Short mmCIF file of C-alpha atoms in Angstrom, two decimals:
data_model
loop_
_atom_site.label_atom_id
_atom_site.label_comp_id
_atom_site.label_asym_id
_atom_site.label_seq_id
_atom_site.Cartn_x
_atom_site.Cartn_y
_atom_site.Cartn_z
CA MET Z 292 -4.02 2.65 -7.67
CA PHE Z 293 -7.37 2.83 -5.84
CA LEU Z 294 -8.47 5.63 -8.15
CA PHE Z 295 -7.82 3.45 -11.20
CA LEU Z 296 -9.68 0.51 -9.65
CA ARG Z 297 -12.64 2.69 -8.71
CA ARG Z 298 -12.91 4.13 -12.22
CA LEU Z 299 -12.61 0.70 -13.85
CA ARG Z 300 -15.02 -1.08 -11.53
CA LEU Z 301 -18.18 -0.44 -13.60
CA PRO Z 302 -16.75 -1.42 -17.03
CA VAL Z 303 -15.09 -4.53 -15.57
CA ILE Z 304 -18.29 -5.70 -13.86
CA SER Z 305 -20.31 -4.94 -16.99
CA PHE Z 306 -17.85 -6.85 -19.15
CA ALA Z 307 -18.02 -9.85 -16.82
CA VAL Z 308 -21.83 -9.88 -17.11
CA PHE Z 309 -21.53 -9.52 -20.90
CA LEU Z 310 -19.14 -12.50 -21.08
CA LEU Z 311 -21.47 -14.62 -18.98
CA PHE Z 312 -24.40 -13.81 -21.28
CA CYS Z 313 -22.32 -14.60 -24.39
CA VAL Z 314 -21.09 -17.92 -23.00
CA LEU Z 315 -24.63 -18.97 -22.10
CA ALA Z 316 -25.88 -17.94 -25.55
CA TYR Z 317 -23.19 -19.87 -27.40
CA THR Z 318 -23.64 -22.99 -25.28
CA ARG Z 319 -27.41 -22.93 -25.81
CA LEU Z 320 -27.21 -22.29 -29.56
CA GLU Z 321 -24.43 -24.73 -30.45
CA LYS Z 322 -24.46 -27.16 -27.51
CA ILE Z 323 -20.74 -26.57 -26.79
CA GLU Z 324 -18.76 -26.48 -23.54
CA PRO Z 325 -18.45 -23.11 -21.69
CA LEU Z 326 -14.67 -23.10 -22.26
CA ASP Z 327 -15.18 -23.48 -26.01
CA ALA Z 328 -17.74 -20.69 -25.91
CA LEU Z 329 -15.30 -18.41 -24.09
CA PHE Z 330 -12.67 -19.28 -26.68
CA TRP Z 331 -15.06 -18.28 -29.48
CA ILE Z 332 -15.62 -14.89 -27.82
CA PHE Z 333 -11.94 -13.95 -27.95
CA GLN Z 334 -11.06 -15.97 -31.05
CA PRO Z 335 -14.03 -15.46 -33.44
CA HIS Z 336 -11.98 -16.82 -36.38
CA ALA Z 337 -12.32 -20.26 -34.73
CA ILE Z 338 -16.01 -20.29 -35.70
CA HIS Z 339 -16.61 -22.17 -38.95
CA PRO Z 340 -19.54 -20.41 -40.72
CA GLU Z 341 -20.65 -23.53 -42.55
CA LYS Z 342 -20.97 -25.49 -39.29
CA VAL Z 343 -22.99 -23.07 -37.14
CA HIS Z 344 -26.52 -21.67 -37.16
CA ASP Z 345 -27.37 -18.27 -38.61
CA ALA Z 346 -28.26 -17.07 -35.12
CA THR Z 347 -24.74 -17.94 -33.99
CA LYS Z 348 -23.27 -15.90 -36.85
CA ALA Z 349 -25.39 -12.90 -35.87
CA LEU Z 350 -24.43 -13.34 -32.22
CA SER Z 351 -20.73 -13.48 -33.10
CA LEU Z 352 -21.03 -10.09 -34.84
CA VAL Z 353 -22.76 -8.60 -31.80
CA ILE Z 354 -20.06 -10.03 -29.53
CA TYR Z 355 -17.27 -8.70 -31.76
CA PHE Z 356 -18.57 -5.13 -31.61
CA GLY Z 357 -19.44 -5.53 -27.94
CA VAL Z 358 -15.87 -6.50 -27.03
CA LEU Z 359 -14.59 -3.56 -29.11
CA ALA Z 360 -16.95 -1.20 -27.29
CA PHE Z 361 -15.74 -2.43 -23.90
CA GLN Z 362 -12.12 -1.92 -24.98
CA ILE Z 363 -12.90 1.67 -25.93
CA TRP Z 364 -14.77 2.19 -22.64
CA VAL Z 365 -11.86 0.91 -20.55
CA ALA Z 366 -9.35 2.98 -22.56
CA GLU Z 367 -11.48 6.10 -22.04
CA ARG Z 368 -11.60 5.50 -18.29
CA VAL Z 369 -7.85 4.92 -18.06
CA PHE Z 370 -6.94 8.02 -20.05
CA SER Z 371 -9.46 10.17 -18.20
CA VAL Z 372 -7.85 9.15 -14.91
CA ILE Z 373 -4.32 9.77 -16.16
CA PHE Z 374 -5.01 13.22 -17.59
CA ARG Z 375 -7.20 14.52 -14.79
CA LYS Z 376 -5.49 16.31 -11.91
CA GLU Z 377 -6.27 13.58 -9.40
CA GLY Z 378 -5.21 11.01 -11.99
CA ARG Z 379 -1.86 12.70 -12.50
CA GLU Z 380 -1.35 12.77 -8.74
CA ALA Z 381 -2.25 9.08 -8.49
CA TRP Z 382 0.20 8.27 -11.27
CA LYS Z 383 2.99 10.25 -9.60
CA THR Z 384 2.28 8.47 -6.33
CA MET Z 385 2.55 5.08 -8.07
CA VAL Z 386 5.86 6.08 -9.70
CA ASN Z 387 7.15 7.39 -6.37
CA GLU Z 388 6.25 4.15 -4.57
CA ALA Z 389 7.94 2.09 -7.28
CA THR Z 390 11.08 4.21 -7.00
CA LEU Z 391 11.18 3.80 -3.22
CA ASP Z 392 10.70 0.04 -3.53
CA ASN Z 393 13.68 -0.30 -5.88
CA ILE Z 394 16.11 2.23 -4.43
CA ARG Z 395 19.40 0.84 -3.04
CA ASP Z 396 22.57 2.19 -1.38
CA HIS Z 397 20.96 5.59 -0.96
CA PHE Z 398 20.92 8.34 1.64
CA ILE Z 399 17.77 9.14 3.57
CA VAL Z 400 17.24 12.83 4.30
CA CYS Z 401 14.89 13.66 7.18
CA GLY Z 402 13.42 17.14 6.88
CA TYR Z 403 13.21 19.54 3.95
CA GLY Z 404 14.12 22.78 5.69
CA GLU Z 405 16.85 25.16 4.57
CA VAL Z 406 19.59 22.65 5.43
CA GLY Z 407 17.66 19.78 3.87
CA ARG Z 408 17.26 21.64 0.58
CA THR Z 409 21.01 22.26 0.43
CA VAL Z 410 21.76 18.61 1.15
CA ILE Z 411 19.33 17.47 -1.57
CA GLU Z 412 20.99 19.77 -4.10
CA GLN Z 413 24.39 18.36 -3.17
CA LEU Z 414 23.15 14.78 -3.53
CA LYS Z 415 21.67 15.60 -6.94
CA ARG Z 416 24.94 17.18 -8.03
CA MET Z 417 26.88 14.10 -6.93
CA LYS Z 418 24.26 11.83 -8.53
CA THR Z 419 23.87 9.98 -5.24
CA PRO Z 420 20.51 8.22 -4.86
CA PHE Z 421 18.37 9.53 -2.01
CA ALA Z 422 14.95 9.38 -0.42
CA LEU Z 423 13.41 12.23 1.51
CA ILE Z 424 11.11 12.05 4.54
CA GLU Z 425 8.79 15.02 5.05
CA ARG Z 426 5.87 15.33 7.47
CA ASP Z 427 4.32 18.51 6.03
CA GLU Z 428 1.64 17.43 3.57
CA SER Z 429 1.80 20.53 1.33
CA ILE Z 430 5.59 20.24 1.03
CA TYR Z 431 5.23 16.51 0.39
CA LYS Z 432 2.82 17.10 -2.50
CA GLY Z 433 5.15 19.70 -3.98
CA LEU Z 434 8.10 17.30 -3.82
CA LEU Z 435 5.96 14.56 -5.34
CA SER Z 436 5.09 16.78 -8.30
CA GLU Z 437 8.81 17.47 -8.82
CA GLY Z 438 9.54 13.75 -9.03
CA ILE Z 439 11.64 13.66 -5.86
CA PRO Z 440 11.50 10.27 -4.05
CA VAL Z 441 9.68 11.18 -0.85
CA VAL Z 442 7.89 9.49 2.04
CA HIS Z 443 5.12 11.37 3.82
CA GLY Z 444 5.26 10.93 7.58
CA ASP Z 445 7.14 11.33 10.83
CA ALA Z 446 10.75 10.17 10.55
CA SER Z 447 10.72 9.08 14.20
CA ARG Z 448 8.34 6.24 13.31
CA LYS Z 449 9.86 2.90 12.34
CA ALA Z 450 7.28 2.31 9.61
CA VAL Z 451 8.19 5.58 7.90
CA LEU Z 452 11.93 4.83 8.04
CA CYS Z 453 11.25 1.38 6.61
CA ALA Z 454 9.15 2.91 3.81
CA ALA Z 455 12.21 5.01 2.92
CA GLY Z 456 14.25 1.79 2.62
CA ILE Z 457 16.42 2.19 5.70
CA ASP Z 458 17.41 -1.48 5.58
CA ARG Z 459 18.91 -0.90 2.10
CA ALA Z 460 20.35 2.58 2.70
CA GLN Z 461 24.01 3.45 3.15
CA GLY Z 462 23.37 6.55 5.24
CA ILE Z 463 20.88 8.95 6.78
CA CYS Z 464 20.96 12.72 7.30
CA ILE Z 465 18.75 13.80 10.21
CA LEU Z 466 18.05 17.51 9.81
CA ILE Z 467 14.87 18.22 11.77
CA ASP Z 468 14.65 21.37 13.90
CA SER Z 469 14.28 19.41 17.12
CA ASP Z 470 17.14 17.95 19.13
CA THR Z 471 14.89 15.43 20.88
CA ASP Z 472 13.46 14.19 17.60
CA ASN Z 473 16.90 13.97 16.01
CA LEU Z 474 18.22 12.00 18.98
CA TYR Z 475 15.27 9.59 18.88
CA ILE Z 476 15.63 9.09 15.11
CA THR Z 477 19.36 8.45 15.56
CA VAL Z 478 18.65 5.68 18.07
CA THR Z 479 15.86 4.17 15.96
CA ALA Z 480 17.84 4.29 12.71
CA LYS Z 481 20.86 2.62 14.30
CA ALA Z 482 18.67 -0.15 15.68
CA LEU Z 483 17.06 -0.77 12.27
CA ASN Z 484 20.36 -0.77 10.38
CA PRO Z 485 23.55 -1.04 12.49
CA LYS Z 486 25.74 -0.50 9.40
CA LEU Z 487 24.06 2.81 8.58
CA ARG Z 488 26.21 5.97 8.41
CA ILE Z 489 24.42 8.64 10.44
CA ILE Z 490 24.87 12.38 10.04
CA THR Z 491 22.67 14.42 12.31
CA ARG Z 492 22.04 18.00 13.28
CA ALA Z 493 22.07 19.33 16.84
CA GLY Z 494 21.27 22.68 18.36
CA LYS Z 495 22.96 22.19 21.72
CA ASP Z 496 26.23 20.59 22.71
CA ARG Z 497 24.67 18.24 25.28
CA TYR Z 498 22.39 16.77 22.62
CA ALA Z 499 25.32 16.50 20.24
CA ARG Z 500 27.18 14.34 22.78
CA ALA Z 501 24.10 12.18 23.33
CA MET Z 502 23.69 11.68 19.56
CA LYS Z 503 27.35 10.73 19.24
CA ASN Z 504 27.01 8.23 22.05
CA SER Z 505 23.87 6.81 20.41
CA GLY Z 506 25.65 5.90 17.19
CA ALA Z 507 25.83 9.05 15.07
CA ASP Z 508 28.98 9.15 12.93
CA GLU Z 509 28.86 12.93 12.46
CA VAL Z 510 27.01 15.56 14.48
CA ILE Z 511 26.75 19.07 13.07
CA ILE Z 512 25.87 22.13 15.15
CA PRO Z 513 25.09 24.79 12.49
CA GLU Z 514 25.60 27.76 14.81
CA TYR Z 515 28.94 26.39 16.00
CA GLU Z 516 30.10 25.58 12.45
CA GLY Z 517 29.02 29.04 11.30
CA GLY Z 518 30.92 30.66 14.18
CA MET Z 519 34.05 28.68 13.34
CA MET Z 520 33.83 29.78 9.70
CA ILE Z 521 33.47 33.43 10.68
CA GLY Z 522 36.42 33.03 13.06
CA ARG Z 523 38.56 31.71 10.20
CA MET Z 524 37.55 34.68 8.07
CA ILE Z 525 38.45 37.10 10.83
CA THR Z 526 41.83 35.43 11.19
CA LYS Z 527 42.35 35.65 7.42
CA TYR Z 528 41.59 39.39 7.24
CA SER Z 529 43.32 40.32 10.48
CA ASN Z 530 46.63 39.09 9.03
CA VAL Z 531 46.39 41.32 5.98
#
């Protein structure tokens, strides 16, 4: 948004000065009110040729082509911003922010590691709305270019969770590679939205118990779950 405003600042200021000059010229030539003069600028058909001076007719032609020139100038600035790399990034950021503002009943995914990628693919497959929180700037930009709703920042901060719409979310998946961070996010998320369903990842059993006591509905220990799966496979093949 700031990029658009910066690029449009010069034509907008120039157009404002142009309008002021035109209003003053019309009021001086025809002794009319400034509002009527402004109306003539944008509605030139309201000028009756037989009732105005020749100078006014000439001025109206200059104003007509001047307004057209400013329209072309503004259009050129807008399209140059959109089609430039930084313009495309600004546009994607605007679309991303609009998506995050309107998202409802979604899942928030904290962390885009190996587990996070798998969760995102599952959510896409189930067509469940989601918002991702990622602190790594390069990963964030990549996700933004893919059109994935993403918030750049630390998921342990309340402002970041709020930007992801935690008050409107139905659940959160906390998948960061840090037990202390995951525990803190669990506590914070529960405080911000007591109805939130919380699924979190833990590396150690003592943290898993603390997360459960802090309000997590499900706590997954990947190493433990992987060991249980391998155990089931061993049992399956040992009975052959």
